[in-house]
Short mmCIF file of C-alpha atoms in Angstrom, two decimals:
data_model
loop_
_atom_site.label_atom_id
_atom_site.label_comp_id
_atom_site.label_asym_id
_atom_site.label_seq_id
_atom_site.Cartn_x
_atom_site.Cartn_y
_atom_site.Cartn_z
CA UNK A 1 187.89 -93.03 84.13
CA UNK A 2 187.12 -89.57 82.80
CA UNK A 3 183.91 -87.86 83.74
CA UNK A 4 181.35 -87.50 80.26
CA UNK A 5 179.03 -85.57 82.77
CA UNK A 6 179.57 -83.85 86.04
CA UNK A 7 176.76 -81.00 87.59
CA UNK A 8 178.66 -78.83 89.83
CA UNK A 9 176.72 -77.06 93.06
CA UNK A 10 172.87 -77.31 90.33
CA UNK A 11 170.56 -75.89 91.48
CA UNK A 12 166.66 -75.84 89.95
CA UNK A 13 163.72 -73.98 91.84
CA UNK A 14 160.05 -73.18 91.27
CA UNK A 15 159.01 -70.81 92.62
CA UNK A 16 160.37 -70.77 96.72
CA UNK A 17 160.28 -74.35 96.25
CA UNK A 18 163.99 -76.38 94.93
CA UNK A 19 163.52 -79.43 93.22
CA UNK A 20 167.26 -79.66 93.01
CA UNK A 21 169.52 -78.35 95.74
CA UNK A 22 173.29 -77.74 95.45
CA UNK A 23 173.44 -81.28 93.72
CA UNK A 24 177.12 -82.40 92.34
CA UNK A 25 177.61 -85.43 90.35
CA UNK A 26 180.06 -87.01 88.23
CA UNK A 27 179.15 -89.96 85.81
CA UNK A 28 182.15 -91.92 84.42
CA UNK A 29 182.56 -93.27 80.52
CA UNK A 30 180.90 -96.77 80.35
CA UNK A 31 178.90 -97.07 83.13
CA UNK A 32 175.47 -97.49 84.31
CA UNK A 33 174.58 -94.69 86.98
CA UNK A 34 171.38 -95.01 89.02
CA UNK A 35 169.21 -92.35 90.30
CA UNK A 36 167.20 -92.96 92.94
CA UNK A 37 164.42 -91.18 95.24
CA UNK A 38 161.00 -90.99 96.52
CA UNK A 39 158.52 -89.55 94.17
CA UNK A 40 158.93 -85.47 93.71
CA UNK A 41 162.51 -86.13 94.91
CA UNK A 42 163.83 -84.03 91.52
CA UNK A 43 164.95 -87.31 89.53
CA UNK A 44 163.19 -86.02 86.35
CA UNK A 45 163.83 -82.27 86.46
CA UNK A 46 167.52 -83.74 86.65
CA UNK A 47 166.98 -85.55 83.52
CA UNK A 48 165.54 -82.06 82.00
CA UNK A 49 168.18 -79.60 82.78
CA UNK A 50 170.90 -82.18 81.96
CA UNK A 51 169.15 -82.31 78.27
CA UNK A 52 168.40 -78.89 77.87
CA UNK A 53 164.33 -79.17 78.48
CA UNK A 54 164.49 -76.66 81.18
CA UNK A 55 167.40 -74.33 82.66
CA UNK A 56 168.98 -74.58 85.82
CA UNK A 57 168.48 -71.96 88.52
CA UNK A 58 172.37 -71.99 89.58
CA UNK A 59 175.48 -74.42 88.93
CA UNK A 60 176.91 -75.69 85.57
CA UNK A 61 176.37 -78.92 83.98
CA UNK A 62 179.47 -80.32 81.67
CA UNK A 63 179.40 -82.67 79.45
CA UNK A 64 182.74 -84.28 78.13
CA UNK A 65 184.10 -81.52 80.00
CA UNK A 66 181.92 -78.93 77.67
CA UNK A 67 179.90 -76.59 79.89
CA UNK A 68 176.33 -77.36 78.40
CA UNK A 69 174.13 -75.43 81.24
CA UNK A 70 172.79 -72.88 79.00
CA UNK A 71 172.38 -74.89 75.33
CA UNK A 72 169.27 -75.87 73.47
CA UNK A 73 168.33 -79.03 73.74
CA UNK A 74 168.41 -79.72 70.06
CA UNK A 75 172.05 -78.77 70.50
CA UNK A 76 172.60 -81.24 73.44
CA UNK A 77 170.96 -84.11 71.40
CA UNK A 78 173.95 -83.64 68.94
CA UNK A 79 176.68 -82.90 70.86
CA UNK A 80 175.43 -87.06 72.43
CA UNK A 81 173.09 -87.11 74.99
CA UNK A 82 169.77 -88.61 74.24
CA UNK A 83 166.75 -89.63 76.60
CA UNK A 84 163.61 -91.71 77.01
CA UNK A 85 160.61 -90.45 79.11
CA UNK A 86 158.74 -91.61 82.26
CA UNK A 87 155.29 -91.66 80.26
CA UNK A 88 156.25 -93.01 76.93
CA UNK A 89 156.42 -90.34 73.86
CA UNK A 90 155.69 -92.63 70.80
CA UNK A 91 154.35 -91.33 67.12
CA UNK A 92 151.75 -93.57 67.55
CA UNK A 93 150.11 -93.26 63.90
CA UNK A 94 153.94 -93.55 62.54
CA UNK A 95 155.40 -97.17 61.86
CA UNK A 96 158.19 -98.67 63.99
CA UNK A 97 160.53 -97.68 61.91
CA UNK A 98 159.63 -94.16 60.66
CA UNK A 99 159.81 -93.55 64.78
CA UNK A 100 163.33 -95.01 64.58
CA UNK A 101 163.85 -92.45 61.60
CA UNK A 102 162.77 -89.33 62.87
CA UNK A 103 165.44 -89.62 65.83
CA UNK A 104 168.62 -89.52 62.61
CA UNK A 105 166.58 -85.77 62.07
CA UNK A 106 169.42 -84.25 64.33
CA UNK A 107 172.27 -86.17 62.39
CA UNK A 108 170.80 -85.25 58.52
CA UNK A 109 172.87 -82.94 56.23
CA UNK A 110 170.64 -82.15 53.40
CA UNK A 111 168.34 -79.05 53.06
CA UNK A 112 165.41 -77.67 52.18
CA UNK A 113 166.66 -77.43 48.57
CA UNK A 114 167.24 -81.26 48.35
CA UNK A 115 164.06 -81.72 49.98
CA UNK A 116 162.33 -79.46 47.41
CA UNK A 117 163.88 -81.13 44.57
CA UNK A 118 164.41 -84.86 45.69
CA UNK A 119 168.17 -84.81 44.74
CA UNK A 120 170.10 -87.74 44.47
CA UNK A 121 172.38 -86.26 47.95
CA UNK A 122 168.56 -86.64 49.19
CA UNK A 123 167.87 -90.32 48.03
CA UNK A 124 171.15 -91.53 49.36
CA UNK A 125 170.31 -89.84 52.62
CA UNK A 126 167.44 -91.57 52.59
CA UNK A 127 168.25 -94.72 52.87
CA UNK A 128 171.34 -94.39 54.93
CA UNK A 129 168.41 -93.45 57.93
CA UNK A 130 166.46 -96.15 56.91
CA UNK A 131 169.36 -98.96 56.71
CA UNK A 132 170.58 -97.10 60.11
CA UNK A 133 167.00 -97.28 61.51
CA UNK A 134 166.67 -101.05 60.57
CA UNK A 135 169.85 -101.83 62.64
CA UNK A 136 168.63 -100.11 65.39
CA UNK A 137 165.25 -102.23 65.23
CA UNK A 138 167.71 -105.69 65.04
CA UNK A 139 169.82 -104.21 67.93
CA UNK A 140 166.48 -103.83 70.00
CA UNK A 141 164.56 -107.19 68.97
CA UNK A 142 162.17 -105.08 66.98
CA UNK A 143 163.10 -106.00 63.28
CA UNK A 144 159.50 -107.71 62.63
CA UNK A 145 157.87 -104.97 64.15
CA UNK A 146 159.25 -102.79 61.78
CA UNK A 147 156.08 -101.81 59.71
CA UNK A 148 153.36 -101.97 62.21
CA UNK A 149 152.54 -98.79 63.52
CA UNK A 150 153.56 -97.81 67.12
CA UNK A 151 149.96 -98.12 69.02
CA UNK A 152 150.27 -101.96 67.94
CA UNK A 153 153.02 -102.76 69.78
CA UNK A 154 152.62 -104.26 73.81
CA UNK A 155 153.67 -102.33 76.47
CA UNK A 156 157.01 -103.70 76.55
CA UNK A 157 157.66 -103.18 73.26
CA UNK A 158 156.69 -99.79 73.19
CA UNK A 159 159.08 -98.91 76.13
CA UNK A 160 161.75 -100.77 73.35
CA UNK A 161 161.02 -98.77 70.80
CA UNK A 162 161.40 -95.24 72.71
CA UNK A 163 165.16 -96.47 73.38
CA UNK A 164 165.82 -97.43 70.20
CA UNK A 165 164.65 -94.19 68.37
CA UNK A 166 166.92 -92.41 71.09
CA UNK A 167 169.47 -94.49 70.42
CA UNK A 168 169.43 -94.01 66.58
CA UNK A 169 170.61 -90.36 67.73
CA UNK A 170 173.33 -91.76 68.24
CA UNK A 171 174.26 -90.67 71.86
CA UNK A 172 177.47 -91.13 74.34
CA UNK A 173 175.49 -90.48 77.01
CA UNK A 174 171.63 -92.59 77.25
CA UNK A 175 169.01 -91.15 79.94
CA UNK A 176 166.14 -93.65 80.64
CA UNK A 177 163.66 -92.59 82.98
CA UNK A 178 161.36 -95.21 84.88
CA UNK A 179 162.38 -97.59 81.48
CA UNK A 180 160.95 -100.80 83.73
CA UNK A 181 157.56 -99.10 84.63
CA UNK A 182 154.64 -101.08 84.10
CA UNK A 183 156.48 -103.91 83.04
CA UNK A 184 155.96 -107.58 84.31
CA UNK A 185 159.18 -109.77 85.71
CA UNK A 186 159.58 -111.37 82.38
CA UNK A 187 160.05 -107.95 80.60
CA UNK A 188 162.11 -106.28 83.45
CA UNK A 189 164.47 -109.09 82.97
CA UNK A 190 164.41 -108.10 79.14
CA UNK A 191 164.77 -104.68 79.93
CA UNK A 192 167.91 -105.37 82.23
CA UNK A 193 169.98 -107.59 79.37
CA UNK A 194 168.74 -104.53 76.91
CA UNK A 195 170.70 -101.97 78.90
CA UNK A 196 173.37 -104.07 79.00
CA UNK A 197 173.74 -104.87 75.66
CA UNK A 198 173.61 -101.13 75.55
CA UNK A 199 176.42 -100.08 77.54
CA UNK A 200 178.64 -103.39 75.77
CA UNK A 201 178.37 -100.82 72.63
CA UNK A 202 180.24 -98.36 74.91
CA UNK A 203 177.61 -96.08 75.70
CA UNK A 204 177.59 -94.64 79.33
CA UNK A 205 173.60 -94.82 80.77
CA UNK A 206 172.00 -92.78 82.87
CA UNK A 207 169.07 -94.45 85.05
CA UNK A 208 166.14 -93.17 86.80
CA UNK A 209 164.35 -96.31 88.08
CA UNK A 210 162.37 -97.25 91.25
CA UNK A 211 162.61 -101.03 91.12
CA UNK A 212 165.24 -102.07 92.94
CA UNK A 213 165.70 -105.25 90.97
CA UNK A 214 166.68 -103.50 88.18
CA UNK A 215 168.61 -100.67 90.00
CA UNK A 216 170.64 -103.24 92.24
CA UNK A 217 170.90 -105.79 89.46
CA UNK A 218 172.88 -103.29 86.92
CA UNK A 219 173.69 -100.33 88.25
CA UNK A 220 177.84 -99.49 88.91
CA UNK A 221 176.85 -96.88 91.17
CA UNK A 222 173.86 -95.04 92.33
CA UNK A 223 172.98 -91.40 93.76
CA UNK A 224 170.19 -90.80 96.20
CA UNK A 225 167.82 -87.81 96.15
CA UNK A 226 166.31 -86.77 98.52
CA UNK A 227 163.63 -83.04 98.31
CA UNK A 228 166.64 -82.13 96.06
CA UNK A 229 169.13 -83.17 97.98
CA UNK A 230 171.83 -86.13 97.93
CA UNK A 231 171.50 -88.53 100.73
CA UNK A 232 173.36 -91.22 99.55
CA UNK A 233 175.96 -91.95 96.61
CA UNK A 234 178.11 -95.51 96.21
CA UNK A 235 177.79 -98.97 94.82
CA UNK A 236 174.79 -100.85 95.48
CA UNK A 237 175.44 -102.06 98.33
CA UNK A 238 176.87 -99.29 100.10
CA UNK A 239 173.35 -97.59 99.39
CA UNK A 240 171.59 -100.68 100.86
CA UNK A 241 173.36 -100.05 104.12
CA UNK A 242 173.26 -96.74 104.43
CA UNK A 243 170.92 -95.52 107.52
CA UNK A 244 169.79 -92.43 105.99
CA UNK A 245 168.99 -94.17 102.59
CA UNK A 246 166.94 -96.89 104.56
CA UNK A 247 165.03 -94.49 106.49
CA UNK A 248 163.87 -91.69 103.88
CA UNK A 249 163.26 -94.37 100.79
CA UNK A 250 163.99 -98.50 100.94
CA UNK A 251 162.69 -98.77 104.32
CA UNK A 252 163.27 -100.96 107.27
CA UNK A 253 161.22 -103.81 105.99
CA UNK A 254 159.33 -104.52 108.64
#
């Protein structure tokens, strides 16, 4: 299968300190890629420089074999990667749905001059972003939700609705970081038939995650980091028997 994002020798530092170190990767169309790592291990400054939040300190990232390292990330979010975030980033005094709205911003045509004037190009607009909104909500199990604002909604649901306004940007490429945080086994389970569902619509995913229910339970493969570093890269359970994975990260159990 093709590669819709490889990082080639990136490399991210702060200061003396590298978050990421020499790190190559390759993520294939259609499937679910874990990313896995003790905490400060450089999982989400991955997640930034891949989407254009911060800039890498050496390397290139490609995406669909496009060199992306030095774009905007409003420019990323349109060329089909989108993301979620380890502490959720809601509108909280917006409704479900206006949420789900606001992510179409990066796919709308009209201007300030339709804006100014409400034109009928406007109108039309208008409700394409809502009618594409309300799928989204359906796709997610959030269609009752729909008019309640954000703060409302449980925890789980919350952590729903953050992937479904990313996904009403319509991306190729879905980055969820920590999606299962917080929640309890009923809505982990939830969660895991969610990103499945997901990736049945061909989109290829991109997860950060540190339960290994979820990680083990979905992913195709999965990358280890390690202080910036891979340690580890294979199927699941190629990572659950490799020595240096055990040691610096699952542990010996006993």
């Amino acid at each position: 299968m093709p590669a819709v994002l490889e990082a080639r020798s990136v490399s991210k530092a702060f200061g003396g300190i590298r978050a990421i170190d020499r790190l190559d990767l390759s993520i294939r169309d259609g499937e679910i890629f874990g990313l896995i790592g003790p905490n400060g291990a450089g999982k989400t400054t991955l997640f930034n420089v891949v989407t254009g939040m911060d800039f890498v300190t050496q390397g290139m990232i490609l995406f669909e074999g496009k060199n992306i390292t030095k774009e905007k990330a409003f420019n990323i979010t349109r060329r089909g990667i989108a993301r979620t975030f380890q502490n959720i980033r809601l509108f909280h005094d917006m409704t479900v749905l206006q949420n789900v709205m606001v992510g179409q911003n990066c796919r709308t045509r009209c201007g300030i001059i339709h804006a100014a004037f409400r034109t009928s190009r406007l109108k039309k607009e208008e409700k394409k972003i809502a009618d594409n909104a309300l799928e989204v909500l359906a796709f997610v199990g959030l269609t009752d939700h729909a008019e309640f604002r954000a703060s409302s909604l449980a925890y789980g649901e919350q952590r729903r609705l953050e992937i479904a306004r990313a996904l009403s940007t319509e991306p190729k490429l879905l980055l969820l970081d920590e999606p299962a945080a917080g929640m309890n086994p009923q809505e982990t389970k939830a969660l895991m038939g969610l990103i499945e569902k997901i990736r049945s619509k061909g989109k290829t995913i991109f997860l950060i995650e540190h339960d290994m229910r979820v990680v083990m339970g979905i992913c195709d493969r999965i990358l280890v980091l390690n202080f910036g570093k891979k340690i580890g890269e294979g199927t699941p359970l190629e990572i659950q028997k490799s020595p240096q994975v055990i040691e610096a990260y699952l542990g010996t159990g006993e």
